[in-house]
Short mmCIF file of C-alpha atoms in Angstrom, two decimals:
data_model
loop_
_atom_site.label_atom_id
_atom_site.label_comp_id
_atom_site.label_asym_id
_atom_site.label_seq_id
_atom_site.Cartn_x
_atom_site.Cartn_y
_atom_site.Cartn_z
CA MET A 1 86.95 -82.71 -31.25
CA THR A 2 87.02 -78.94 -30.68
CA ARG A 3 86.61 -76.79 -33.78
CA LEU A 4 89.41 -74.26 -33.93
CA ASP A 5 87.16 -71.85 -35.80
CA ALA A 6 84.28 -72.16 -33.35
CA ASP A 7 82.93 -69.04 -31.70
CA PRO A 8 84.20 -68.63 -28.15
CA VAL A 9 81.80 -69.67 -25.41
CA PRO A 10 80.36 -66.53 -23.81
CA SER A 11 81.45 -66.03 -20.22
CA VAL A 12 79.31 -64.29 -17.63
CA CYS A 13 81.03 -62.86 -14.57
CA HIS A 14 79.44 -64.81 -11.74
CA ALA A 15 81.56 -65.22 -8.66
CA PRO A 16 79.58 -65.38 -5.42
CA ASP A 17 82.60 -67.06 -3.83
CA GLY A 18 84.66 -63.95 -4.55
CA SER A 19 87.01 -65.53 -7.09
CA GLY A 20 88.09 -62.95 -9.62
CA THR A 21 86.48 -60.18 -7.58
CA ARG A 22 87.49 -57.95 -4.70
CA LEU A 23 85.59 -55.42 -2.61
CA LEU A 24 87.73 -52.36 -1.94
CA GLU A 25 86.57 -50.01 0.81
CA ALA A 26 86.55 -46.25 0.34
CA ARG A 27 88.56 -44.09 2.73
CA GLU A 28 87.62 -40.62 3.92
CA VAL A 29 90.08 -37.95 2.75
CA PRO A 30 89.61 -34.45 4.21
CA LEU A 31 90.78 -32.05 1.53
CA GLY A 32 90.07 -29.09 3.82
CA GLY A 33 91.65 -25.67 3.51
CA VAL A 34 90.96 -23.86 0.27
CA ARG A 35 89.26 -26.95 -1.12
CA GLY A 36 86.63 -26.95 1.60
CA LEU A 37 85.25 -30.49 1.34
CA SER A 38 85.99 -34.12 2.09
CA VAL A 39 85.90 -37.00 -0.36
CA HIS A 40 85.50 -40.78 -0.37
CA ARG A 41 88.51 -42.20 -2.24
CA THR A 42 88.40 -45.69 -3.76
CA LEU A 43 91.34 -45.42 -6.19
CA PRO A 44 94.24 -45.76 -5.84
CA GLN A 45 94.31 -48.64 -3.36
CA ARG A 46 97.48 -50.13 -1.88
CA GLU A 47 96.75 -53.48 -3.54
CA LEU A 48 95.15 -52.06 -6.69
CA PRO A 49 96.48 -48.68 -7.85
CA MET A 50 94.57 -48.73 -11.15
CA ILE A 51 91.70 -50.25 -13.10
CA GLY A 52 92.78 -50.04 -16.71
CA ALA A 53 94.13 -46.49 -17.04
CA TRP A 54 91.78 -45.21 -14.31
CA CYS A 55 94.20 -44.25 -11.54
CA PHE A 56 92.12 -42.02 -9.27
CA LEU A 57 88.48 -42.03 -8.13
CA ASP A 58 87.07 -39.60 -5.59
CA ARG A 59 83.42 -39.20 -4.70
CA PHE A 60 82.42 -35.90 -3.12
CA ASP A 61 79.12 -36.05 -1.29
CA GLU A 62 78.43 -32.82 0.61
CA ASP A 63 74.97 -31.53 1.47
CA ARG A 64 76.25 -28.00 2.09
CA SER A 65 79.64 -26.95 0.80
CA LEU A 66 81.53 -24.34 -1.15
CA MET A 67 84.02 -25.86 -3.57
CA ARG A 68 87.00 -23.54 -3.83
CA VAL A 69 89.88 -25.34 -5.56
CA LEU A 70 92.46 -22.72 -6.51
CA PRO A 71 94.79 -23.16 -9.51
CA HIS A 72 96.90 -26.29 -9.23
CA PRO A 73 98.99 -28.32 -11.70
CA HIS A 74 98.76 -31.72 -13.38
CA THR A 75 101.09 -33.85 -15.50
CA GLY A 76 100.73 -37.21 -17.26
CA LEU A 77 96.97 -37.61 -16.89
CA GLN A 78 93.45 -36.64 -17.86
CA THR A 79 90.98 -35.28 -15.33
CA VAL A 80 87.36 -36.43 -15.66
CA THR A 81 84.77 -34.36 -13.78
CA TRP A 82 81.26 -35.80 -13.48
CA PRO A 83 78.91 -33.75 -11.25
CA LEU A 84 75.79 -35.44 -9.87
CA VAL A 85 74.32 -32.45 -7.98
CA GLY A 86 75.57 -28.87 -8.24
CA ASP A 87 77.32 -26.84 -10.92
CA ILE A 88 81.11 -26.43 -11.14
CA ARG A 89 83.01 -23.61 -12.86
CA HIS A 90 86.20 -24.83 -14.54
CA ARG A 91 89.00 -22.49 -15.65
CA ASP A 92 92.34 -23.67 -17.01
CA SER A 93 95.63 -22.57 -18.53
CA VAL A 94 94.53 -23.37 -22.10
CA GLY A 95 91.90 -20.62 -21.81
CA SER A 96 88.78 -22.61 -20.92
CA ASP A 97 86.14 -20.99 -18.70
CA VAL A 98 83.01 -23.16 -18.53
CA VAL A 99 80.34 -24.35 -16.11
CA VAL A 100 79.78 -28.09 -16.02
CA ARG A 101 76.36 -29.30 -14.85
CA PRO A 102 74.97 -32.74 -13.93
CA GLY A 103 74.77 -34.88 -17.05
CA GLU A 104 77.73 -33.08 -18.62
CA LEU A 105 81.37 -34.17 -18.75
CA ASN A 106 84.56 -32.14 -18.37
CA LEU A 107 87.70 -33.83 -19.73
CA MET A 108 91.07 -32.11 -19.40
CA THR A 109 94.30 -33.57 -20.80
CA SER A 110 97.43 -32.41 -19.03
CA GLY A 111 100.14 -33.78 -21.30
CA ARG A 112 103.43 -32.37 -20.01
CA GLY A 113 101.68 -29.74 -17.92
CA VAL A 114 98.43 -27.87 -17.31
CA SER A 115 96.83 -25.97 -14.44
CA HIS A 116 93.19 -25.37 -13.57
CA SER A 117 90.74 -24.29 -10.89
CA GLU A 118 87.31 -25.61 -9.89
CA PHE A 119 84.74 -23.54 -7.97
CA SER A 120 81.12 -24.24 -7.14
CA VAL A 121 78.77 -21.68 -8.69
CA GLY A 122 77.42 -19.02 -6.32
CA GLU A 123 78.57 -17.64 -2.99
CA GLU A 124 76.31 -19.70 -0.74
CA ALA A 125 77.05 -23.23 0.44
CA ALA A 126 74.93 -25.76 -1.43
CA ALA A 127 74.74 -29.48 -2.17
CA MET A 128 77.79 -30.73 -4.08
CA HIS A 129 77.80 -34.37 -5.19
CA GLY A 130 79.88 -35.89 -7.94
CA LEU A 131 82.92 -37.80 -9.08
CA GLN A 132 86.46 -36.70 -9.85
CA LEU A 133 88.51 -39.26 -11.77
CA TRP A 134 91.96 -39.36 -13.32
CA VAL A 135 93.09 -41.34 -16.34
CA ALA A 136 96.81 -42.06 -16.64
CA LEU A 137 98.27 -41.22 -20.04
CA PRO A 138 100.41 -43.91 -21.68
CA GLU A 139 103.99 -42.87 -22.37
CA ALA A 140 103.21 -42.23 -26.06
CA ALA A 141 100.68 -39.55 -25.04
CA ALA A 142 102.37 -38.19 -21.92
CA GLN A 143 103.80 -35.20 -23.81
CA VAL A 144 100.76 -34.26 -25.91
CA PRO A 145 99.69 -30.60 -25.78
CA ALA A 146 97.34 -29.71 -22.94
CA ALA A 147 93.70 -29.71 -24.03
CA PHE A 148 90.16 -29.42 -22.71
CA GLU A 149 86.83 -30.86 -23.85
CA GLN A 150 83.30 -30.43 -22.56
CA HIS A 151 80.65 -32.94 -23.61
CA THR A 152 77.08 -31.76 -22.98
CA ASP A 153 75.22 -34.41 -25.02
CA LEU A 154 76.68 -37.82 -24.18
CA PRO A 155 75.39 -40.99 -25.86
CA VAL A 156 73.08 -43.36 -23.98
CA HIS A 157 72.85 -47.15 -24.17
CA ARG A 158 69.40 -48.51 -23.33
CA ALA A 159 68.17 -52.03 -22.61
CA PRO A 160 65.04 -53.23 -20.78
CA GLY A 161 65.28 -51.79 -17.27
CA LEU A 162 68.69 -50.20 -17.92
CA GLU A 163 69.94 -46.80 -19.06
CA ALA A 164 73.66 -46.06 -19.31
CA THR A 165 75.25 -42.70 -20.13
CA VAL A 166 78.59 -43.49 -21.78
CA LEU A 167 81.23 -41.05 -20.56
CA VAL A 168 84.19 -42.58 -22.39
CA GLY A 169 84.67 -45.64 -24.56
CA THR A 170 81.94 -47.98 -25.81
CA LEU A 171 79.11 -49.84 -24.09
CA GLY A 172 76.41 -51.85 -25.85
CA GLY A 173 77.51 -50.54 -29.25
CA VAL A 174 77.23 -46.91 -28.11
CA THR A 175 80.47 -44.87 -28.23
CA SER A 176 81.40 -41.59 -26.57
CA THR A 177 83.34 -39.01 -28.58
CA ALA A 178 85.46 -38.07 -25.54
CA THR A 179 89.17 -38.38 -26.35
CA VAL A 180 91.06 -41.16 -24.59
CA HIS A 181 94.52 -42.59 -25.27
CA SER A 182 94.10 -46.23 -24.17
CA PRO A 183 91.29 -48.83 -24.26
CA LEU A 184 88.86 -47.50 -21.68
CA LEU A 185 85.24 -47.51 -20.51
CA GLY A 186 83.34 -45.20 -18.19
CA ALA A 187 79.53 -45.20 -17.82
CA ASP A 188 76.89 -43.92 -15.41
CA VAL A 189 74.25 -46.66 -15.26
CA THR A 190 70.73 -46.71 -13.82
CA LEU A 191 68.77 -49.93 -13.20
CA GLU A 192 65.04 -49.91 -12.57
CA ALA A 193 63.62 -51.91 -9.68
CA ASP A 194 63.15 -55.64 -10.26
CA THR A 195 65.62 -55.68 -13.15
CA VAL A 196 67.82 -58.57 -14.23
CA VAL A 197 70.01 -57.80 -17.22
CA GLU A 198 73.26 -58.88 -18.85
CA VAL A 199 75.52 -56.10 -20.11
CA PRO A 200 78.09 -56.92 -22.81
CA VAL A 201 81.65 -55.94 -21.92
CA ASP A 202 85.12 -56.44 -23.39
CA PRO A 203 86.67 -59.62 -21.94
CA ALA A 204 90.14 -58.04 -22.19
CA PHE A 205 89.04 -55.35 -19.72
CA GLU A 206 89.19 -55.39 -15.96
CA HIS A 207 86.24 -53.54 -14.43
CA GLY A 208 85.18 -51.62 -11.36
CA VAL A 209 81.65 -50.96 -10.11
CA LEU A 210 80.82 -48.16 -7.66
CA VAL A 211 77.22 -47.89 -6.47
CA LEU A 212 76.00 -44.31 -6.12
CA ASP A 213 72.48 -45.05 -4.94
CA GLY A 214 70.43 -48.14 -4.12
CA ALA A 215 71.69 -51.73 -4.05
CA LEU A 216 73.00 -53.99 -6.78
CA GLU A 217 74.04 -57.59 -7.33
CA VAL A 218 76.89 -58.08 -9.81
CA GLY A 219 77.52 -61.67 -10.80
CA GLY A 220 76.23 -62.91 -7.46
CA VAL A 221 78.14 -60.32 -5.40
CA GLU A 222 75.91 -57.98 -3.39
CA LEU A 223 77.01 -54.37 -3.50
CA GLY A 224 75.77 -51.21 -1.77
CA SER A 225 76.93 -47.62 -1.79
CA GLY A 226 80.51 -47.15 -0.62
CA PRO A 227 82.99 -49.86 -1.67
CA LEU A 228 84.37 -50.42 -5.16
CA LEU A 229 83.88 -53.89 -6.65
CA TYR A 230 86.85 -55.06 -8.73
CA LEU A 231 86.29 -57.63 -11.51
CA ALA A 232 89.25 -59.33 -13.19
CA PRO A 233 89.44 -59.67 -17.00
CA GLY A 234 87.86 -62.66 -18.70
CA CYS A 235 84.11 -61.97 -18.86
CA ASP A 236 82.20 -60.70 -21.87
CA ARG A 237 78.96 -60.11 -19.94
CA LEU A 238 78.11 -58.70 -16.53
CA GLU A 239 74.99 -60.09 -14.89
CA LEU A 240 73.26 -57.27 -13.01
CA ARG A 241 70.30 -57.55 -10.63
CA SER A 242 68.51 -54.98 -8.52
CA ALA A 243 65.31 -55.43 -6.53
CA SER A 244 65.02 -51.82 -5.41
CA GLY A 245 66.74 -50.04 -8.29
CA ALA A 246 70.29 -48.70 -8.39
CA ARG A 247 72.57 -46.12 -9.92
CA PHE A 248 76.23 -46.99 -10.35
CA VAL A 249 79.39 -46.14 -12.23
CA LEU A 250 81.03 -48.81 -14.38
CA LEU A 251 84.73 -48.36 -15.14
CA GLY A 252 86.89 -50.58 -17.31
CA GLY A 253 90.06 -50.87 -19.33
CA THR A 254 92.85 -53.19 -20.32
CA PRO A 255 95.36 -53.62 -17.47
CA PHE A 256 97.82 -50.72 -17.77
CA PRO A 257 101.15 -52.11 -19.02
CA GLU A 258 103.45 -49.36 -17.70
CA GLU A 259 104.79 -48.67 -14.24
CA LEU A 260 103.82 -45.24 -12.93
CA VAL A 261 104.93 -42.95 -10.15
CA MET A 262 102.03 -40.92 -8.70
CA TRP A 263 102.47 -38.12 -6.18
CA TRP A 264 100.24 -35.17 -5.36
CA ASN A 265 98.78 -34.03 -8.73
CA PHE A 266 101.49 -35.54 -10.91
CA VAL A 267 101.81 -38.80 -12.82
CA GLY A 268 105.25 -39.72 -14.17
CA ARG A 269 107.60 -42.61 -14.83
CA SER A 270 110.27 -41.82 -12.25
CA HIS A 271 111.08 -39.87 -9.11
CA GLU A 272 112.90 -37.38 -11.30
CA ASP A 273 109.74 -36.74 -13.37
CA ILE A 274 107.82 -35.84 -10.24
CA ALA A 275 110.57 -33.76 -8.68
CA SER A 276 111.00 -31.79 -11.92
CA ALA A 277 107.25 -31.09 -12.17
CA ARG A 278 107.11 -29.92 -8.55
CA GLU A 279 110.13 -27.66 -9.03
CA ASP A 280 108.62 -26.13 -12.18
CA TRP A 281 105.29 -25.45 -10.44
CA GLU A 282 106.94 -23.84 -7.45
CA ALA A 283 109.12 -21.71 -9.74
CA GLY A 284 106.13 -20.45 -11.75
CA SER A 285 107.43 -22.10 -14.93
CA PRO A 286 105.58 -21.43 -18.22
CA ARG A 287 105.19 -25.22 -18.38
CA PHE A 288 101.91 -24.95 -16.44
CA GLY A 289 100.67 -21.65 -17.87
CA SER A 290 98.31 -19.52 -15.79
CA VAL A 291 94.62 -19.56 -14.94
CA ALA A 292 92.81 -16.25 -15.51
CA GLY A 293 90.81 -14.67 -12.72
CA HIS A 294 92.87 -15.73 -9.70
CA GLY A 295 95.77 -13.27 -9.70
CA THR A 296 98.67 -14.86 -7.87
CA ASP A 297 96.49 -17.21 -5.80
CA ARG A 298 97.40 -20.87 -6.29
CA ILE A 299 97.86 -24.08 -4.35
CA PRO A 300 101.53 -24.60 -3.38
CA ALA A 301 103.07 -28.02 -3.80
CA PRO A 302 103.73 -29.94 -0.58
CA PRO A 303 107.32 -30.95 0.20
CA LEU A 304 108.55 -34.14 -1.39
CA PRO A 305 108.92 -37.04 1.07
CA ASN A 306 112.40 -37.87 2.34
CA VAL A 307 112.42 -41.09 0.36
CA ARG A 308 112.72 -41.89 -3.33
CA LEU A 309 109.31 -42.19 -4.99
CA THR A 310 108.74 -45.59 -6.58
CA PRO A 311 106.07 -47.06 -8.87
CA ARG A 312 102.87 -48.36 -7.34
CA ARG A 313 102.49 -52.07 -8.01
CA ARG A 314 99.33 -54.12 -7.71
CA SER A 315 99.03 -57.23 -5.62
CA ILE A 316 95.73 -58.47 -7.06
#
């Protein structure tokens, strides 16, 4: 007889046959022009637009580059900037003017509308490596006032052979103070060589693992730098192994319950939401404010496609 009050049996994600997992390849996206760099994009994917509320994941990996991202708008999301090499100056329409360095986190909440710029520090091309992520805001938070946070002393979870900087959410009982509006996890994790460790995670979360350096085995699935490993909900521990050592990003969250329309820099609920945001940006509406130090320079919105924008739906 099964005791109804018994503790649930712990479940370790272990799927060498691929069940409950999917490897999603990155695609090269040349940002070009005023942005001056290319990125490796792993979210959104056609079959998986989001992991939890994480709806966008770019990795920039340039040995010599000048980042010059002029003022541009956002709606319905949070931007998460995590530099690995190189310093980035952030200016926005709520008055922020800060430099974010490796090991520090920039978190900007757009609400109904915000604009910002991002420039590498200095006039000479230099190494620029890092991650740019977006978090979709649930409808209840989609109209919150625009805001900006910088976190220069993030908490760290440690276990034998493992060190994890917690960007957002909670890992191993360690919680970041970064503001999020849905159940979410983001961590930058380093494994020493010859490490085997189990990391506790929320079984209600789906997860993604992106290796930044080295090689890693996650629940029997071998993973190198490049693709994103998707893990379905249902596990309360991740079994991690690395013979040579590895650094990776762990993302997680409860599957996002709302349908979203994403286009350019906007997240909304309908075609009309996106069209209205584009029109307001092009008209110079006070909705997006202004970013000091750039005069009238800004990134214009591209034309809307000649079709009605529809929500992105997952197939896995």
